[in-house]
PDB file of C-alpha atoms and ligand atoms in Angstrom:
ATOM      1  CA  UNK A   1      -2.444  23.484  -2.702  1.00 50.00           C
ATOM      2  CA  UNK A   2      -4.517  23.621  -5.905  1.00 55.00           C
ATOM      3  CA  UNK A   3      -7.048  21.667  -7.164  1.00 57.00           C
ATOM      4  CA  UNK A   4      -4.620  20.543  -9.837  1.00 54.00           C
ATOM      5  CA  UNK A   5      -1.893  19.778  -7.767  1.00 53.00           C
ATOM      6  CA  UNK A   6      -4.088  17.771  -5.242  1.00 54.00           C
ATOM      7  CA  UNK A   7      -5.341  15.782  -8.196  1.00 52.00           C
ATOM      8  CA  UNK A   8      -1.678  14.840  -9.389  1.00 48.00           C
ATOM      9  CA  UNK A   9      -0.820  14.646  -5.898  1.00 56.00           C
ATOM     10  CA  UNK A  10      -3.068  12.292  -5.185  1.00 59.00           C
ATOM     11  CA  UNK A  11      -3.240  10.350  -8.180  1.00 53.00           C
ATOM     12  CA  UNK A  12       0.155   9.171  -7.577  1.00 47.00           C
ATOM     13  CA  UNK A  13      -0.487   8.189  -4.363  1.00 55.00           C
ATOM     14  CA  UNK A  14      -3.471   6.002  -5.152  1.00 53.00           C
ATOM     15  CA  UNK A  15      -1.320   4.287  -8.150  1.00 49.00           C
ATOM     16  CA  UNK A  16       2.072   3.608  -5.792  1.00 52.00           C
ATOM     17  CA  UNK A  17      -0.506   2.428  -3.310  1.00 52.00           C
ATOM     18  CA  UNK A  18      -2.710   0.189  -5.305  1.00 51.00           C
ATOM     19  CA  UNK A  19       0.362  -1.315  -7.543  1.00 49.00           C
ATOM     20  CA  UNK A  20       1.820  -1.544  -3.781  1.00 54.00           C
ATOM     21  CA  UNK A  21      -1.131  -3.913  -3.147  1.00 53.00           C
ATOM     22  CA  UNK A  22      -1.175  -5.718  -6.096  1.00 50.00           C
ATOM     23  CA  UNK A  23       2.008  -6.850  -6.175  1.00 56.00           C
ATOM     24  CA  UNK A  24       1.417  -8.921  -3.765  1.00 82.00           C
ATOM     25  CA  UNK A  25       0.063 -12.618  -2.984  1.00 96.00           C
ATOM     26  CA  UNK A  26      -3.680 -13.568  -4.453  1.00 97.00           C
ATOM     27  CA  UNK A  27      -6.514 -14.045  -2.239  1.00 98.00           C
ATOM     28  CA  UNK A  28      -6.454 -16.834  -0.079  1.00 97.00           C
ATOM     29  CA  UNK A  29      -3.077 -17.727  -1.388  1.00 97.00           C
ATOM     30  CA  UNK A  30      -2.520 -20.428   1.197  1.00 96.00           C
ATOM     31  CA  UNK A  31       1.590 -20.212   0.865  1.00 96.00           C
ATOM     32  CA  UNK A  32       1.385 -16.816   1.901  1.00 97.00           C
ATOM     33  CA  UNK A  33       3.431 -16.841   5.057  1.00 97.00           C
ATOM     34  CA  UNK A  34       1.534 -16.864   8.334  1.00 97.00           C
ATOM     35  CA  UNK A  35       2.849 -13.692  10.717  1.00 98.00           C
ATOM     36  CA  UNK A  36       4.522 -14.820  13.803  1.00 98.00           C
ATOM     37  CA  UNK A  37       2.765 -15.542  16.840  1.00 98.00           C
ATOM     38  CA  UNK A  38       2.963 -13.047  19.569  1.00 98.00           C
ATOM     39  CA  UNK A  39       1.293 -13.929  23.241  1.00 98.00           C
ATOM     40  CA  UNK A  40      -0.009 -10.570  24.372  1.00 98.00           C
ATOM     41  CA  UNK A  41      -0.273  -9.338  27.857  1.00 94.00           C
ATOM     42  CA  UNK A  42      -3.716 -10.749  29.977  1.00 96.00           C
ATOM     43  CA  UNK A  43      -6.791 -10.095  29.187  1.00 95.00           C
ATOM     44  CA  UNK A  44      -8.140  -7.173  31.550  1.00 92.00           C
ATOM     45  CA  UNK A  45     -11.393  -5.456  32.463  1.00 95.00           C
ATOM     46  CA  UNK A  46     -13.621  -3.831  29.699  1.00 94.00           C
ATOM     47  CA  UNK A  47     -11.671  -0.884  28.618  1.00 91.00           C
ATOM     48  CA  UNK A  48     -14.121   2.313  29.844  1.00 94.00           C
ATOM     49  CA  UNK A  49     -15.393   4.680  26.898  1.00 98.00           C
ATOM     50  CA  UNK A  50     -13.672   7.927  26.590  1.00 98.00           C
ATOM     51  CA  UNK A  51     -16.244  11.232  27.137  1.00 98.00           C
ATOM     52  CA  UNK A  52     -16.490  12.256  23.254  1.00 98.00           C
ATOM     53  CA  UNK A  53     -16.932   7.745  22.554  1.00 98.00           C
ATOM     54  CA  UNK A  54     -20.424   7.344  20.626  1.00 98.00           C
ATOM     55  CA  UNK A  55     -21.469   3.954  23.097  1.00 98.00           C
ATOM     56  CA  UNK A  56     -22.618   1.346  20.925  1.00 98.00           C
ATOM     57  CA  UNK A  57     -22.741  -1.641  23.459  1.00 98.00           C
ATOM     58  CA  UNK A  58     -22.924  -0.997  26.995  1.00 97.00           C
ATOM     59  CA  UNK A  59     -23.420  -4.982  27.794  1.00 97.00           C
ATOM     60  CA  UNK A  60     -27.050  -4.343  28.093  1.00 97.00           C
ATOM     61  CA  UNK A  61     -29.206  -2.419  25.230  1.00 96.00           C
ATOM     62  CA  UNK A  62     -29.160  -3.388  21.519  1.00 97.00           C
ATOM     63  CA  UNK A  63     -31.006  -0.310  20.853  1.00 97.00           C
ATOM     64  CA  UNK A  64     -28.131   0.946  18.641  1.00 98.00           C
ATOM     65  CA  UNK A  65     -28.594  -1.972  16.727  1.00 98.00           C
ATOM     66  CA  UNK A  66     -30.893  -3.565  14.304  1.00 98.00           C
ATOM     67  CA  UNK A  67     -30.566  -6.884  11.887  1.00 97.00           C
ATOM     68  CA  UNK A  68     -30.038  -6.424   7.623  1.00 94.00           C
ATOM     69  CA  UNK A  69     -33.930  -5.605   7.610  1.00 95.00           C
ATOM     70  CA  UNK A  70     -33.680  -3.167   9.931  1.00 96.00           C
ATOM     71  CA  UNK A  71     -35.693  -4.777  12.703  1.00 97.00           C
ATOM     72  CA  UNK A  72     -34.930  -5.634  15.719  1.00 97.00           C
ATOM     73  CA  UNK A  73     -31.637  -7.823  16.597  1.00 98.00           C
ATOM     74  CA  UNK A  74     -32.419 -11.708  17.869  1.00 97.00           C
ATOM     75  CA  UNK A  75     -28.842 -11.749  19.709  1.00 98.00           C
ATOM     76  CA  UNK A  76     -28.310 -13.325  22.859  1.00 98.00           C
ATOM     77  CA  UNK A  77     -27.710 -10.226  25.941  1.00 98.00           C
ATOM     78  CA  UNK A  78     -26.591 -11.658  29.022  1.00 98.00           C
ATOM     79  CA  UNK A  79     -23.753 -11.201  31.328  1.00 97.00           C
ATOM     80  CA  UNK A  80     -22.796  -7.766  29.733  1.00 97.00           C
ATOM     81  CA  UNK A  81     -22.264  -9.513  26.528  1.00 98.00           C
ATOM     82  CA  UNK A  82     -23.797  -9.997  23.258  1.00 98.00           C
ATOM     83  CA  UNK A  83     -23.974 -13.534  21.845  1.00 98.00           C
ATOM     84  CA  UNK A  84     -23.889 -14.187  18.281  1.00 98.00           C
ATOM     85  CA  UNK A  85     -27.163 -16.456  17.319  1.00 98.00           C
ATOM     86  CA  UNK A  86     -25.905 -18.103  14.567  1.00 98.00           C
ATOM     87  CA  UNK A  87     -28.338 -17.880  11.189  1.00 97.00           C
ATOM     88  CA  UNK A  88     -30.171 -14.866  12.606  1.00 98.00           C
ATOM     89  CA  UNK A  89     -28.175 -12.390  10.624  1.00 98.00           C
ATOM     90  CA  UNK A  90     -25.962  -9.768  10.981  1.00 98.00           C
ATOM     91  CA  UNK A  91     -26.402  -7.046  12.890  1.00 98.00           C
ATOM     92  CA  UNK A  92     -25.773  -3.075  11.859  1.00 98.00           C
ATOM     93  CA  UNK A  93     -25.392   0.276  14.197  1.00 98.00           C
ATOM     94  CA  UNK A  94     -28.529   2.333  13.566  1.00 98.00           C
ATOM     95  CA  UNK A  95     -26.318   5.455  13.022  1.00 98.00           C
ATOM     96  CA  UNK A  96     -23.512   5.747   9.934  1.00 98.00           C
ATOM     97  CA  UNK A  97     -20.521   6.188  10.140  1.00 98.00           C
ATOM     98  CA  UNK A  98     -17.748   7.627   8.104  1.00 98.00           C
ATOM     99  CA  UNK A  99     -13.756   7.714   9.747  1.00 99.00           C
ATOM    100  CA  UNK A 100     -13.727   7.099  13.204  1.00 99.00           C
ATOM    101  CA  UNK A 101     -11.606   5.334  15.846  1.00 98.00           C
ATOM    102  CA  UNK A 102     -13.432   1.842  16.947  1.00 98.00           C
ATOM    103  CA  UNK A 103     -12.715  -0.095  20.229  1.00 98.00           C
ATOM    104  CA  UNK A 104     -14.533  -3.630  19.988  1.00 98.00           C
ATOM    105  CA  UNK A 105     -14.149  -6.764  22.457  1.00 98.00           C
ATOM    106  CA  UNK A 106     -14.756  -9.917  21.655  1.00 98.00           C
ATOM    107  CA  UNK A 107     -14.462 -13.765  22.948  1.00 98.00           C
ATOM    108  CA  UNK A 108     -14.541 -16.980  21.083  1.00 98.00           C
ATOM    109  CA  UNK A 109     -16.190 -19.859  21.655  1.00 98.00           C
ATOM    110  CA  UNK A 110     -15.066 -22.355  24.358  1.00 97.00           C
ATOM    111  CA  UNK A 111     -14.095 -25.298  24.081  1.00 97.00           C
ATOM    112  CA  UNK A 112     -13.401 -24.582  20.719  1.00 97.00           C
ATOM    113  CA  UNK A 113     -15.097 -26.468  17.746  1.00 96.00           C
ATOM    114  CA  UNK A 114     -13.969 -26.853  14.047  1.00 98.00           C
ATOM    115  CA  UNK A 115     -11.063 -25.589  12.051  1.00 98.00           C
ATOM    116  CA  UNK A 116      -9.443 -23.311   9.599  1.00 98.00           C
ATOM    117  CA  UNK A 117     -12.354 -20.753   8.936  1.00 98.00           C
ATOM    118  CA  UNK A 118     -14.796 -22.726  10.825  1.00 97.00           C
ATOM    119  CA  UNK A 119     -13.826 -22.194  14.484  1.00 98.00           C
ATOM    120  CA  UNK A 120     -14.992 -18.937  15.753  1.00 98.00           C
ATOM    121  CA  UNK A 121     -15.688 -17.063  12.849  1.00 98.00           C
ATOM    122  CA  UNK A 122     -17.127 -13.244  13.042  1.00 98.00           C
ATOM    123  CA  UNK A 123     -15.983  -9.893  11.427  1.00 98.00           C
ATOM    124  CA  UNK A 124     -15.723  -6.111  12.113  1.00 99.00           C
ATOM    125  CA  UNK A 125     -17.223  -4.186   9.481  1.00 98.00           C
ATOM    126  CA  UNK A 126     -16.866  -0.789   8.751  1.00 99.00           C
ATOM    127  CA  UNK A 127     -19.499   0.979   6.388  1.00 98.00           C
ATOM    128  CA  UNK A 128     -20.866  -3.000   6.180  1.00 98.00           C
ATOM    129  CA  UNK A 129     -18.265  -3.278   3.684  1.00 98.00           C
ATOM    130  CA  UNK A 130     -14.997  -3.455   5.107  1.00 98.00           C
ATOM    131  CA  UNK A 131     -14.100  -6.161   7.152  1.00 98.00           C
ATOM    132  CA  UNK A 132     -11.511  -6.547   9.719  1.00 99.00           C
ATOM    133  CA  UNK A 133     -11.970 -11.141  10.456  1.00 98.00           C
ATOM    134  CA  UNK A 134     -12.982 -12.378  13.657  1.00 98.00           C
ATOM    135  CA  UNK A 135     -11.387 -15.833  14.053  1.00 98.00           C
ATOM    136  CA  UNK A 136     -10.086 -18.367  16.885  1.00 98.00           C
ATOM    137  CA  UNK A 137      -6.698 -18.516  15.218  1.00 98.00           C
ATOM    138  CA  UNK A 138      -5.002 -19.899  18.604  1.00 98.00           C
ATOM    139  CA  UNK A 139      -3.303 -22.685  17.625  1.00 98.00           C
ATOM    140  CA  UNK A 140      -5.773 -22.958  14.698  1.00 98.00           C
ATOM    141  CA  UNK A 141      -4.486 -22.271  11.003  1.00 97.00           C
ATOM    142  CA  UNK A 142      -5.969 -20.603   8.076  1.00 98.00           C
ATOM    143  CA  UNK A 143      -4.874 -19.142   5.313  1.00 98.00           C
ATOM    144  CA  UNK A 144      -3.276 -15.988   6.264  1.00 98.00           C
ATOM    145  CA  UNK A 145      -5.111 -13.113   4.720  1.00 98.00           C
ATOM    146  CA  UNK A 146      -8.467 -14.849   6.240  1.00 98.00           C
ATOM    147  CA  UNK A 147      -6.728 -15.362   9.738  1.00 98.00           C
ATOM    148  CA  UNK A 148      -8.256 -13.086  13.416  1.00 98.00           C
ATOM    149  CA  UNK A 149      -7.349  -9.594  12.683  1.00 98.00           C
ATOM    150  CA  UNK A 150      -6.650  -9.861   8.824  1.00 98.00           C
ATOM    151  CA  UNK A 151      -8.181  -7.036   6.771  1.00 98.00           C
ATOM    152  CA  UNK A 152     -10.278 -10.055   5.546  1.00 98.00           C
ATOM    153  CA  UNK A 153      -8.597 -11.512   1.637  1.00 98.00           C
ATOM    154  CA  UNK A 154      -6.498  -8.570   1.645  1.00 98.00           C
ATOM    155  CA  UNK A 155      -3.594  -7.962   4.551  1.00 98.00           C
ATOM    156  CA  UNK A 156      -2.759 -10.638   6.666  1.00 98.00           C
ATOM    157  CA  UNK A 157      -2.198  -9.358  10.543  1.00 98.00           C
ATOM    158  CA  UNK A 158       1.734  -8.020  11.203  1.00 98.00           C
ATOM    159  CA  UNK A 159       1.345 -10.630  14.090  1.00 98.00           C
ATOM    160  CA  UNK A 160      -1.068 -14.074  15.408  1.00 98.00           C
ATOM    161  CA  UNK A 161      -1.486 -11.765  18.853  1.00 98.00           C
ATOM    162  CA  UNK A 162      -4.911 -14.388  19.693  1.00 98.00           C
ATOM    163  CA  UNK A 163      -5.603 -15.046  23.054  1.00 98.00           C
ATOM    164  CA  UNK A 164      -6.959 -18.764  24.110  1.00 98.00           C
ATOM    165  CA  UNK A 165     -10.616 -18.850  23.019  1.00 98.00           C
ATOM    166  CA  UNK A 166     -12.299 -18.155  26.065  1.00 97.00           C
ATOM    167  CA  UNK A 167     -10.705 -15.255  27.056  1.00 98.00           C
ATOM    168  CA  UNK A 168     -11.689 -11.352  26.315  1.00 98.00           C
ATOM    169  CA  UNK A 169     -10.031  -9.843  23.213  1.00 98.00           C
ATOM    170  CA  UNK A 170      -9.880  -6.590  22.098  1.00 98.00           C
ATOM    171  CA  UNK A 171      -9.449  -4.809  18.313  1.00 98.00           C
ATOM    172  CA  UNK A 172      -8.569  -0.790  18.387  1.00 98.00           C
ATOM    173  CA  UNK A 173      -9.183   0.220  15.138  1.00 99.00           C
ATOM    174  CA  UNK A 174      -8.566   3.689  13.461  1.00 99.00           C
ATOM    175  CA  UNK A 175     -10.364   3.680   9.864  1.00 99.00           C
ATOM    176  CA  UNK A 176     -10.414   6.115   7.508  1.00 98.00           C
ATOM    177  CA  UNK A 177     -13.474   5.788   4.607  1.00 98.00           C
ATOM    178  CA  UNK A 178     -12.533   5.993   1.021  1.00 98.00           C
ATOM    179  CA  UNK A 179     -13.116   9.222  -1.109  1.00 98.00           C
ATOM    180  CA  UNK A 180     -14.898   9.520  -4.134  1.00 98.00           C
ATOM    181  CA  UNK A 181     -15.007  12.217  -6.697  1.00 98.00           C
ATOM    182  CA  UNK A 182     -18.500  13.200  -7.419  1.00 95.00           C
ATOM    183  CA  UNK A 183     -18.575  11.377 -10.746  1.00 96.00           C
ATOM    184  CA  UNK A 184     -17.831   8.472  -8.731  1.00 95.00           C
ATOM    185  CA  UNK A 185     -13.882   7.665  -9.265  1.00 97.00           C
ATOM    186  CA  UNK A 186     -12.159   6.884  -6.699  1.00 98.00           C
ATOM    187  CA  UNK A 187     -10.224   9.425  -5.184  1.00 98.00           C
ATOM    188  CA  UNK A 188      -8.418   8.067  -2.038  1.00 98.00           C
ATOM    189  CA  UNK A 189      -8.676   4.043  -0.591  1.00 98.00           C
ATOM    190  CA  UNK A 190      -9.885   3.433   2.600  1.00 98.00           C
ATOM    191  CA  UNK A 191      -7.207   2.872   4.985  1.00 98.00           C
ATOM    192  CA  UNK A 192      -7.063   1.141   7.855  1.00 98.00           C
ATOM    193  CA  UNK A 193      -4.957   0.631  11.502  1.00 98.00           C
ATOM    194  CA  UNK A 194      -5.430  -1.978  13.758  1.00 99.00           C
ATOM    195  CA  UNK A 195      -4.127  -3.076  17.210  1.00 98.00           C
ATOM    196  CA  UNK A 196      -4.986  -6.859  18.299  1.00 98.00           C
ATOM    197  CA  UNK A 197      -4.841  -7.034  21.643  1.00 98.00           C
ATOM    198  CA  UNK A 198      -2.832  -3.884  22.252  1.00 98.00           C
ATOM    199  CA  UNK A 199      -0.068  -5.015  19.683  1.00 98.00           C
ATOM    200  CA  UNK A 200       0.059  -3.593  16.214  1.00 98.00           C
ATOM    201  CA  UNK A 201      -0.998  -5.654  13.338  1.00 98.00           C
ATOM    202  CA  UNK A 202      -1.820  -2.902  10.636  1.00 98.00           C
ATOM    203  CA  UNK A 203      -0.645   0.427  10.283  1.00 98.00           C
ATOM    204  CA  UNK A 204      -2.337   2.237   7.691  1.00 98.00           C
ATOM    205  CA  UNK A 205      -2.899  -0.380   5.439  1.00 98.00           C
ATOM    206  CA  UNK A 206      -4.537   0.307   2.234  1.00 98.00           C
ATOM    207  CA  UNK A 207      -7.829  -1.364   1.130  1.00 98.00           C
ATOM    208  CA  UNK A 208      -7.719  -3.107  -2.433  1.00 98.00           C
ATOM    209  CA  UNK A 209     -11.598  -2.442  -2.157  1.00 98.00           C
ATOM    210  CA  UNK A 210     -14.437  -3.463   0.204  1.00 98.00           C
ATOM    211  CA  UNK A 211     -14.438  -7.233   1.592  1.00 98.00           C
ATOM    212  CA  UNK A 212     -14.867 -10.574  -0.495  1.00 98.00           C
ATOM    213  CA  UNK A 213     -14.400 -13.713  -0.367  1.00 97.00           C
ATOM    214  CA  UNK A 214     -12.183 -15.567  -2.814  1.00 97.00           C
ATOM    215  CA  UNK A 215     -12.571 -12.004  -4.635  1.00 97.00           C
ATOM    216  CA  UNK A 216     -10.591  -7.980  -4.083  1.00 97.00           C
ATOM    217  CA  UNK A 217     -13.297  -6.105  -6.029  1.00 98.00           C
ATOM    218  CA  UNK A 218     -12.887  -2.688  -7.188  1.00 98.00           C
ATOM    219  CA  UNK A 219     -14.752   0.174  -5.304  1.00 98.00           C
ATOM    220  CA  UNK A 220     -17.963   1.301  -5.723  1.00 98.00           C
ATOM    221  CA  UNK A 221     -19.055   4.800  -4.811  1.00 98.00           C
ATOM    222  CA  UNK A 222     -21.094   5.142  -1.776  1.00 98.00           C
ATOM    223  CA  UNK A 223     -22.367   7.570   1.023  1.00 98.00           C
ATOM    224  CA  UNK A 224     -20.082   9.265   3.338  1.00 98.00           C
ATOM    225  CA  UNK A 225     -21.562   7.503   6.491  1.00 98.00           C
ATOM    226  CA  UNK A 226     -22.626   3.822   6.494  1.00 98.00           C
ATOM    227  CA  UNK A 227     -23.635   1.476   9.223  1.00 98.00           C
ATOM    228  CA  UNK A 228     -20.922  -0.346  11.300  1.00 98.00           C
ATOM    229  CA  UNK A 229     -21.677  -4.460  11.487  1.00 98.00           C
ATOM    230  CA  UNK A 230     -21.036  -7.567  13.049  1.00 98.00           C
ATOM    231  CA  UNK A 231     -21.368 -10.796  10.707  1.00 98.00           C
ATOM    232  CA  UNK A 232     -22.876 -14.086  11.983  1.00 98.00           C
ATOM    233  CA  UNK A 233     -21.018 -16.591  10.191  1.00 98.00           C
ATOM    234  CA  UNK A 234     -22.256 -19.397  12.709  1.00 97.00           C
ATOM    235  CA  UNK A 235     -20.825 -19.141  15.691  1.00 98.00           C
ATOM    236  CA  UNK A 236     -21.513 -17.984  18.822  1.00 98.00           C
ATOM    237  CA  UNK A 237     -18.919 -15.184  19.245  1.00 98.00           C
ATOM    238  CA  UNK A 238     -19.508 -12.917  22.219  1.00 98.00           C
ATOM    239  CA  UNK A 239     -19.466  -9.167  21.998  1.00 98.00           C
ATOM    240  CA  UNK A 240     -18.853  -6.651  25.106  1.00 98.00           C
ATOM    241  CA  UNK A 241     -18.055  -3.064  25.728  1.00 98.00           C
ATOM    242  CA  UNK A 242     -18.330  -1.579  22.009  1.00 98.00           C
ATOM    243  CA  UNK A 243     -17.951   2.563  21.556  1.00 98.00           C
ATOM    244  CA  UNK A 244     -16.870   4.218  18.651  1.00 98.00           C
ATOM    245  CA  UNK A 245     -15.166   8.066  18.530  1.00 98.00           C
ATOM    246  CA  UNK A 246     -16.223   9.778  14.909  1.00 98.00           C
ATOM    247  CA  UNK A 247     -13.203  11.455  13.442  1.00 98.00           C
ATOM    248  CA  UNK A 248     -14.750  13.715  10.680  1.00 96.00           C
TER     249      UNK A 248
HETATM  250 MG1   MG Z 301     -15.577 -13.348   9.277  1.00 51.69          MG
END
């Protein structure tokens, strides 16, 4: 195809996608309808790393880690998990990252404690801007684009697939980075599929822009690879068995 033609080609994609997106609800629109509630299958074993998986989290070495500062990460390890400390930060891979397939597991809190937002909170972040929410959303309501595996104040989940806090949960996520154009416009949106707990709750859902709260703010040029995070928002949410497979 030529240039031209991929220019047109995709400029009409990005406009049916983004007026796709913004006709929609607003952020944190708490009448937005809440997706069904699903009960997956039980939780199993730590699901092993394929041979070409990049291993972020083998339940014992943070070495692929490091806090906002870039020093070294003040999380719990114990048990094959990771602990979040809450108010000791974030934590970010070492390496970028640009698209790439993601399989995280994660556990909240039990006996659970607080509501809405305030009950197991964490996040998924590619590029440390694009957030997939980590939430204890069993039997535990939010507003639905802030709910567990919402592309956080932008898609709610297709389904509530959460398992009892307590129990291992997993996120499979495919994500592809946005594009820019080198004078910085955007080209293509990031886009993003996600399975919660083996069921599907986004397939290639478009990004508005990267994360916010109470906020969809327009992109911003950036590199090609940035780090992959985990947010402490307070509560000790456990990590295990984190690898990543790069797809560019
Ligand atoms: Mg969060």
């Amino acid at each position: 195809m030529k240039k031209a033609t991929l220019f047109v080609a995709s400029s009409i994609f990005l406009a049916a996608a983004l007026w796709a997106v913004q006709d929609q609800w607003p952020v944190h629109d708490p009448n937005r309808p809440m997706p069904p509630v699903v009960a997956p299958g039980p939780a199993g074993p730590p699901v092993p790393p394929p041979a070409d998986a990049v291993v972020l989290f083998d339940g014992k070495s943070l070495a692929s880690w490091t806090d906002a500062k870039g020093q070294p990460v003040k999380w719990k390890v114990e048990n094959g998990y990771m602990e979040v400390v809450p108010k000791t930060g974030a934590i970010r891979t070492v390496r970028g990252f640009g698209d790439c397939q993601l399989h995280v597991e994660w556990m909240a809190p039990t006996p659970a404690k607080g509501t809405g937002q305030d009950r197991g909170n964490s996040g998924v972040f590619f590029m440390d801007l694009y957030e997939v929410q980590v939430l204890d959303c069993y039997e535990n309501k939010t507003y639905a684009d802030g709910m567990t595996a919402a592309i956080y104040g932008q898609h709610p989940p297709l389904v509530n697939a959460c398992r009892p806090p307590g129990e291992w949960q997993t996120y499979d996520i495919v994500f592809h980075r946005p594009r820019f154009e080198t004078d910085g416009k955007l080209l293509a949106p990031a886009r993003m599929t996600v399975f919660h707990n083996g069921l599907l709750v986004h397939e290639c859902a478009v990004l508005t822009g990267p994360t916010a709260h109470k906020a969809r703010p327009p992109y911003k040029t950036h590199d090609a690879k940035l780090p992959v995070s985990l947010q402490d928002h307070n509560h000790p949410v456990r990590y295990r068995n984190i690898w990543l497979r790069e797809l560019e």
